[in-house]
Coordinates of C-alpha atoms and ligand atoms in Angstrom, one line a residue:
M224 CA -25.8 48.5 31.5
E225 CA -24.8 45.1 32.6
F226 CA -23.1 42.5 30.4
R227 CA -25.2 39.9 31.9
D228 CA -27.4 41.3 34.5
L229 CA -27.6 38.9 37.2
K230 CA -28.8 41.6 39.9
K231 CA -31.9 42.2 37.5
Q232 CA -32.9 38.4 37.5
Y233 CA -32.3 38.2 41.1
Q234 CA -34.4 41.3 42.0
L235 CA -37.5 40.1 39.8
H236 CA -37.1 36.2 41.3
K237 CA -36.1 37.2 44.5
E238 CA -39.3 35.9 46.7
A239 CA -39.0 32.2 45.0
I240 CA -35.5 32.0 45.2
D241 CA -34.8 33.2 48.8
A242 CA -37.6 31.2 49.9
A243 CA -36.2 28.1 48.1
V244 CA -32.8 28.6 49.9
A245 CA -34.4 29.2 53.5
K246 CA -36.0 26.0 53.0
V247 CA -32.6 24.1 52.6
L248 CA -31.3 25.9 55.6
S249 CA -34.3 24.8 57.7
Q250 CA -34.3 21.5 56.7
G251 CA -30.5 21.0 57.2
D252 CA -29.6 18.8 54.4
F253 CA -27.1 20.5 53.0
I254 CA -25.5 17.7 51.2
G255 CA -27.4 16.1 48.7
G256 CA -30.9 16.4 49.8
S257 CA -34.3 16.5 48.1
A258 CA -33.8 19.2 45.7
V259 CA -30.5 17.7 44.2
A260 CA -32.6 14.7 43.3
K261 CA -35.6 17.0 41.9
L262 CA -33.2 19.1 40.3
E263 CA -31.4 16.1 38.3
E264 CA -34.8 14.5 37.6
K265 CA -36.2 18.0 36.3
L266 CA -33.1 18.5 34.1
A267 CA -32.9 15.0 32.7
D268 CA -36.8 15.6 31.6
Y269 CA -35.7 18.8 30.3
V270 CA -33.1 17.3 27.8
G271 CA -34.8 14.5 27.4
V272 CA -31.6 11.9 28.0
K273 CA -32.3 9.2 31.0
H274 CA -29.9 9.9 33.6
C275 CA -28.7 13.4 34.8
I276 CA -26.0 13.8 37.4
T277 CA -24.9 16.6 39.0
C278 CA -21.4 17.6 40.3
A279 CA -19.7 20.6 41.8
N280 CA -18.7 22.3 38.2
G281 CA -18.4 22.2 34.6
T282 CA -15.1 20.9 34.8
D283 CA -15.6 18.6 36.9
A284 CA -18.3 17.3 34.5
L285 CA -16.0 16.9 31.7
Q286 CA -13.4 15.3 33.6
L287 CA -15.9 12.6 34.9
A288 CA -16.9 11.8 31.3
L289 CA -13.4 11.1 30.9
M290 CA -12.8 8.9 33.9
A291 CA -15.8 6.8 33.0
W292 CA -14.6 5.8 29.6
G293 CA -11.2 5.2 31.2
V294 CA -9.8 7.8 28.8
G295 CA -6.0 8.2 29.9
P296 CA -2.2 8.2 28.3
G297 CA -2.2 7.4 24.7
D298 CA -5.5 8.1 24.0
A299 CA -6.0 11.2 21.7
V300 CA -8.7 13.6 22.1
F301 CA -10.0 16.2 19.6
V302 CA -10.6 19.7 21.1
P303 CA -11.5 22.6 19.0
D304 CA -8.8 25.4 19.6
F305 CA -11.1 27.8 19.9
T306 CA -13.0 27.4 23.5
F307 CA -12.5 28.1 27.2
F308 CA -9.6 26.3 28.9
S309 CA -11.4 23.6 30.8
S310 CA -12.4 21.7 27.2
G311 CA -8.5 21.0 26.8
E312 CA -7.5 21.6 30.6
V313 CA -9.6 17.8 31.6
V314 CA -7.7 15.8 28.6
S315 CA -4.5 16.3 30.3
T316 CA -6.0 16.3 33.8
V317 CA -6.7 12.3 32.8
G318 CA -3.2 12.0 31.3
A319 CA -4.5 11.8 27.6
T320 CA -3.6 14.1 24.8
P321 CA -5.2 17.0 23.4
V322 CA -5.3 17.5 19.6
F323 CA -6.6 21.0 18.9
V324 CA -8.6 21.4 15.9
D325 CA -9.6 24.6 13.7
V326 CA -13.3 26.1 14.2
E327 CA -15.6 27.4 11.8
K328 CA -15.3 31.5 11.1
E329 CA -19.3 31.5 10.7
S330 CA -20.6 29.3 13.9
F331 CA -17.5 29.7 15.6
N332 CA -17.8 25.3 16.2
I333 CA -15.4 22.7 15.3
D334 CA -14.7 22.6 11.7
I335 CA -15.4 19.5 10.0
Q336 CA -13.1 19.3 7.7
S337 CA -10.4 20.2 10.1
L338 CA -11.4 17.6 12.4
K339 CA -11.0 14.7 9.5
E340 CA -7.5 16.2 8.9
A341 CA -6.6 16.1 12.4
I342 CA -8.0 12.3 12.9
E343 CA -5.9 11.3 10.1
K344 CA -3.1 13.0 11.0
V345 CA -3.3 11.2 14.4
K346 CA -3.7 8.1 12.8
N347 CA -0.5 8.4 10.3
T348 CA 2.0 10.1 12.4
A349 CA 1.5 9.9 16.3
D350 CA 1.9 7.1 19.0
L351 CA -1.7 7.6 19.9
I352 CA -5.3 6.0 19.6
P353 CA -7.9 8.4 18.6
K354 CA -10.3 8.1 21.3
V355 CA -12.5 11.2 21.9
I356 CA -14.0 14.3 20.0
I357 CA -15.0 16.8 22.7
A358 CA -17.4 18.9 20.7
V359 CA -18.3 22.7 22.3
D360 CA -21.3 23.9 21.8
L361 CA -19.7 27.6 21.8
F362 CA -21.7 30.6 22.6
G363 CA -25.1 29.1 23.2
Q364 CA -25.3 27.3 19.5
P365 CA -24.8 23.6 19.3
A366 CA -22.2 21.9 17.4
D367 CA -22.8 20.4 14.0
Y368 CA -23.8 16.9 15.5
K369 CA -25.0 15.2 12.4
A370 CA -21.4 15.8 10.8
I371 CA -19.3 15.1 13.8
R372 CA -21.6 11.9 14.4
E373 CA -20.7 10.1 11.1
I374 CA -16.9 10.9 11.6
A375 CA -17.2 9.4 15.2
D376 CA -18.9 6.2 13.6
E377 CA -16.4 5.9 10.8
N378 CA -13.5 6.4 13.3
N379 CA -15.0 4.5 16.3
L380 CA -14.4 7.7 18.2
L381 CA -17.2 8.8 21.3
I382 CA -18.5 12.1 21.4
L383 CA -18.2 14.2 24.6
E384 CA -20.8 17.1 24.4
D385 CA -19.7 20.1 26.3
S386 CA -22.4 22.3 26.9
A387 CA -21.6 24.6 29.4
Q388 CA -22.8 27.4 26.7
G389 CA -24.6 25.5 25.2
F390 CA -27.4 24.7 27.8
G391 CA -31.3 25.6 26.1
G392 CA -29.8 25.0 22.8
K393 CA -31.7 23.0 20.2
I394 CA -31.4 21.3 16.8
D395 CA -34.6 20.5 14.9
G396 CA -36.2 20.5 18.3
R397 CA -33.7 18.5 20.0
K398 CA -32.2 19.6 23.3
A399 CA -28.3 20.0 23.6
C400 CA -27.0 18.1 26.2
S401 CA -28.6 15.4 24.5
F402 CA -26.1 14.8 21.2
G403 CA -22.9 13.2 23.1
D404 CA -22.2 9.9 24.0
I405 CA -22.0 11.6 27.6
S406 CA -23.1 15.6 27.5
T407 CA -21.9 17.9 30.3
T408 CA -23.1 21.4 31.5
S409 CA -21.8 24.0 33.7
F410 CA -24.1 26.4 36.1
F411 CA -21.5 28.7 36.4
P412 CA -23.2 32.2 37.5
A413 CA -22.8 33.9 33.9
K414 CA -23.9 30.5 31.6
P415 CA -27.4 29.8 30.1
L416 CA -28.6 28.3 33.1
G417 CA -26.2 29.8 35.8
C418 CA -26.6 29.2 39.7
Y419 CA -25.1 31.4 42.4
G420 CA -22.0 29.5 42.4
D421 CA -20.3 26.9 41.0
G422 CA -22.3 23.9 40.0
G423 CA -22.5 21.4 36.9
A424 CA -23.9 18.2 35.2
V425 CA -23.5 15.3 33.3
F426 CA -25.8 13.7 31.0
T427 CA -26.2 10.0 29.7
G428 CA -28.5 7.7 28.6
D429 CA -26.5 4.4 29.5
D430 CA -27.1 2.8 32.8
N431 CA -23.8 1.4 33.3
E432 CA -22.0 4.7 32.7
A433 CA -24.4 6.3 35.4
V434 CA -23.7 4.2 37.8
L435 CA -19.8 4.7 37.4
L436 CA -20.4 8.7 36.7
R437 CA -22.0 8.3 40.6
S438 CA -19.2 6.4 41.7
F439 CA -16.7 8.5 40.6
K440 CA -18.1 11.8 42.0
V441 CA -18.3 10.3 45.3
H442 CA -14.5 8.8 46.0
G443 CA -15.1 6.3 43.6
K444 CA -17.7 4.6 46.0
G445 CA -18.9 1.2 45.7
A446 CA -22.0 0.1 48.0
D447 CA -21.5 3.5 50.0
K448 CA -19.0 6.1 50.3
Y449 CA -16.9 4.0 52.7
D450 CA -16.6 1.1 50.3
N451 CA -13.9 2.6 47.8
I452 CA -13.8 0.3 44.9
R453 CA -11.7 3.1 42.4
I454 CA -10.0 6.4 42.8
G455 CA -12.5 9.3 42.3
M456 CA -13.1 13.3 43.4
N457 CA -15.1 14.7 45.3
S458 CA -17.7 16.9 43.2
R459 CA -21.2 17.2 44.8
L460 CA -23.6 20.0 43.9
D461 CA -24.5 22.3 46.8
T462 CA -28.1 21.7 47.8
L463 CA -28.3 25.3 48.0
Q464 CA -27.5 25.7 44.5
A465 CA -29.6 22.6 43.2
A466 CA -32.6 25.0 45.4
V467 CA -31.7 28.3 43.2
L468 CA -31.6 26.4 40.4
L469 CA -34.9 24.5 40.6
E470 CA -36.4 27.5 40.7
K471 CA -34.5 29.1 37.5
M472 CA -36.0 26.3 35.4
D473 CA -39.1 27.7 35.4
F474 CA -38.2 31.1 33.7
F475 CA -35.1 29.8 32.0
D476 CA -37.1 29.4 28.3
K477 CA -38.3 32.6 28.6
E478 CA -35.0 34.2 29.4
I479 CA -33.4 32.2 26.3
E480 CA -36.6 33.5 24.0
N481 CA -35.7 37.2 25.1
C482 CA -31.7 36.4 24.3
N483 CA -33.1 35.4 21.1
K484 CA -35.2 38.7 20.3
A485 CA -32.0 40.8 21.3
A486 CA -29.8 38.8 19.2
A487 CA -32.0 38.9 16.1
F488 CA -31.9 42.7 17.2
Y489 CA -28.2 43.3 17.1
S490 CA -27.7 41.1 13.9
R491 CA -30.7 43.3 12.2
E492 CA -29.1 46.7 13.1
L493 CA -25.3 45.6 12.8
E494 CA -25.6 43.2 10.0
Q495 CA -24.4 45.7 7.0
Y496 CA -21.1 47.0 9.4
V497 CA -19.5 44.2 11.1
T498 CA -19.4 40.1 10.7
I499 CA -22.5 39.0 12.5
P500 CA -22.7 35.7 14.3
K501 CA -24.4 33.2 12.1
V502 CA -27.1 30.4 13.4
R503 CA -27.5 27.0 11.4
E504 CA -30.8 26.2 9.9
G505 CA -32.9 24.2 12.0
F506 CA -30.6 25.5 14.8
Y507 CA -31.6 27.3 18.0
S508 CA -28.6 29.2 20.0
S509 CA -29.2 30.1 24.0
W510 CA -27.0 32.8 23.1
A511 CA -24.6 32.4 26.0
Q512 CA -22.5 35.7 24.2
Y513 CA -23.0 37.2 21.4
T514 CA -20.0 37.8 19.4
I515 CA -19.1 40.0 16.5
L516 CA -16.1 40.0 14.3
L517 CA -14.5 43.6 13.5
K518 CA -11.6 44.2 10.9
D519 CA -8.6 43.7 12.9
E520 CA -7.2 43.9 16.7
I521 CA -6.9 48.2 16.3
Q522 CA -10.8 48.2 15.2
R523 CA -11.7 46.3 18.1
K524 CA -9.5 48.1 20.8
R525 CA -11.3 51.3 19.7
V526 CA -14.8 50.0 19.6
M527 CA -13.8 48.2 23.0
E528 CA -12.9 51.8 24.2
G529 CA -15.4 53.8 22.5
L530 CA -18.0 51.8 24.1
K531 CA -16.4 51.6 27.5
S532 CA -16.3 55.4 27.7
K533 CA -20.4 55.1 27.0
G534 CA -20.4 52.5 30.1
I535 CA -21.3 49.9 27.8
P536 CA -19.4 46.9 29.1
T537 CA -17.9 44.4 26.4
A538 CA -15.8 41.3 26.4
V539 CA -13.3 39.4 24.5
Y540 CA -13.8 35.7 24.6
Y541 CA -11.2 34.3 23.6
Q542 CA -7.7 36.3 23.4
K543 CA -5.5 33.0 22.7
P544 CA -5.9 30.1 20.7
M545 CA -5.9 26.9 22.9
H546 CA -2.7 25.8 21.0
M547 CA -0.5 28.8 22.0
Q548 CA -1.6 28.6 25.6
K549 CA 1.8 28.0 27.7
A550 CA 0.1 25.1 30.1
F551 CA -0.4 23.0 26.6
E552 CA 3.3 24.3 25.5
D553 CA 4.9 20.7 25.9
K554 CA 1.7 18.7 25.5
Q555 CA 1.0 18.8 22.0
P556 CA 2.8 16.2 19.5
V557 CA 0.3 16.6 16.5
K558 CA -0.3 20.1 15.6
T559 CA -2.7 21.1 12.5
D560 CA -3.5 24.4 11.2
C561 CA -5.5 26.6 13.5
S562 CA -5.7 29.6 11.0
N563 CA -9.4 30.7 11.5
T564 CA -9.0 30.6 15.2
E565 CA -5.7 32.8 15.4
A566 CA -7.9 35.1 12.9
I567 CA -10.9 35.3 15.3
C568 CA -9.3 35.7 18.5
K569 CA -7.7 39.0 17.1
S570 CA -10.8 40.4 16.1
C571 CA -13.9 38.9 17.9
L572 CA -15.9 41.3 20.6
S573 CA -18.9 39.6 22.6
L574 CA -21.6 42.4 23.5
P575 CA -24.0 42.9 26.4
M576 CA -26.4 39.5 26.2
H577 CA -28.9 38.6 28.6
G578 CA -32.4 37.7 29.1
Y579 CA -33.4 41.7 30.7
L580 CA -31.6 43.7 27.7
E581 CA -34.1 46.5 26.8
E582 CA -34.9 47.4 23.5
K583 CA -32.9 50.9 24.5
D584 CA -29.9 49.3 25.4
M585 CA -29.8 47.2 22.4
Q586 CA -30.1 50.8 20.3
T587 CA -27.6 52.3 22.4
V588 CA -25.2 49.0 22.2
C589 CA -25.1 49.0 17.8
K590 CA -25.3 53.2 17.5
A591 CA -21.9 52.9 19.8
V592 CA -20.7 50.3 17.5
I593 CA -20.9 51.5 14.4
E594 CA -19.7 55.2 15.8
F595 CA -16.5 53.9 16.7
L596 CA -15.8 51.3 13.8
Ligands
PLP196 C1 -17.6 27.6 31.6 C2 -17.1 26.3 30.7 C3 -16.5 25.4 31.3 C4 -15.9 25.2 32.9 O1 -17.3 25.2 33.5 P1 -17.1 25.5 35.4 O2 -18.4 25.5 35.6 O3 -16.4 27.0 34.9 O4 -15.8 24.3 35.7 C5 -16.1 24.2 30.2 N1 -16.3 24.5 29.0 C6 -16.7 25.6 28.4 C7 -16.8 25.2 27.1 C8 -17.3 27.0 29.2 O5 -17.5 27.6 28.8

């Protein structure tokens, strides 16, 4: 059994994907090219935001957004304590200060009360100006943007939606990557919409921001890439990856539907034995991960090893809270209580989840989890 079955996906769609890749090779437009332009149009249309600017990966996408806003030294950026390293890394890359905020145990997303407290703490104690909330759509479920928007408006903060794991998710029919002032995603192979290498995208409804983002991603270009008007990056989406993504978009919604069926199956079977992930009313998850909570580290280790002995792969996302990462040791003048994150890191376990999981596999996983509890 595969944790995320990319081989099966490729085998099923091999003909179309191979043809799309061959077309790029024979056209020879390896940088930029028509596939990238076409993909940006299709992604913007899918999400319902005016501009999509593709780039090299999801980490660059976040960094580009912060650069476009001019975020830097002296600025505080609020980041959930329970997320992949990139969400906080980019804050330090641009010289700003990350303030880690606790998450909810039910949705794994940023906790609104903790966010309010962190903002007050920065205002009262630090020589920092609160600037941005990086709201992460963890494991596929959008964060609570209604509440986050209220707080952002009250405190004059920008929202950066990190939807690396959330692409394909929705709130009341509105798509992920449309909730931030700028939103980003990643096309890393294991993400909901993955390519066959690295890739990323930035979304904005603002024309000026779109121009800035396009400049920053190509060496701070002005009229062209040999006219350089600011310090930027080299962060392009590979044309071959764009061609793969265009093909994958045709069956993306179906895959997410299948993930939702698998998640419903897991939840039904496991609900009375372990803590299952909760999806808020009106929210739709793209199930980048299906993550359960066990009693403690000992029980988790037992279940992991038991499943492994039966050939079932699992993963611990994430082992360590952001505020405990060595890289941030000397970069946190403001600390807040992140006890939910600390508890989750000790008890979380992600089960196999993808659009090609068969019912007998789901049954095998659930039986084994219950057996080794
Ligand atoms: C994967 C991920 C990223 C970074 O994406 P890359 O394409 O690997 O750079 C950022 N944020 C979150 C929440 C992620 O899961």
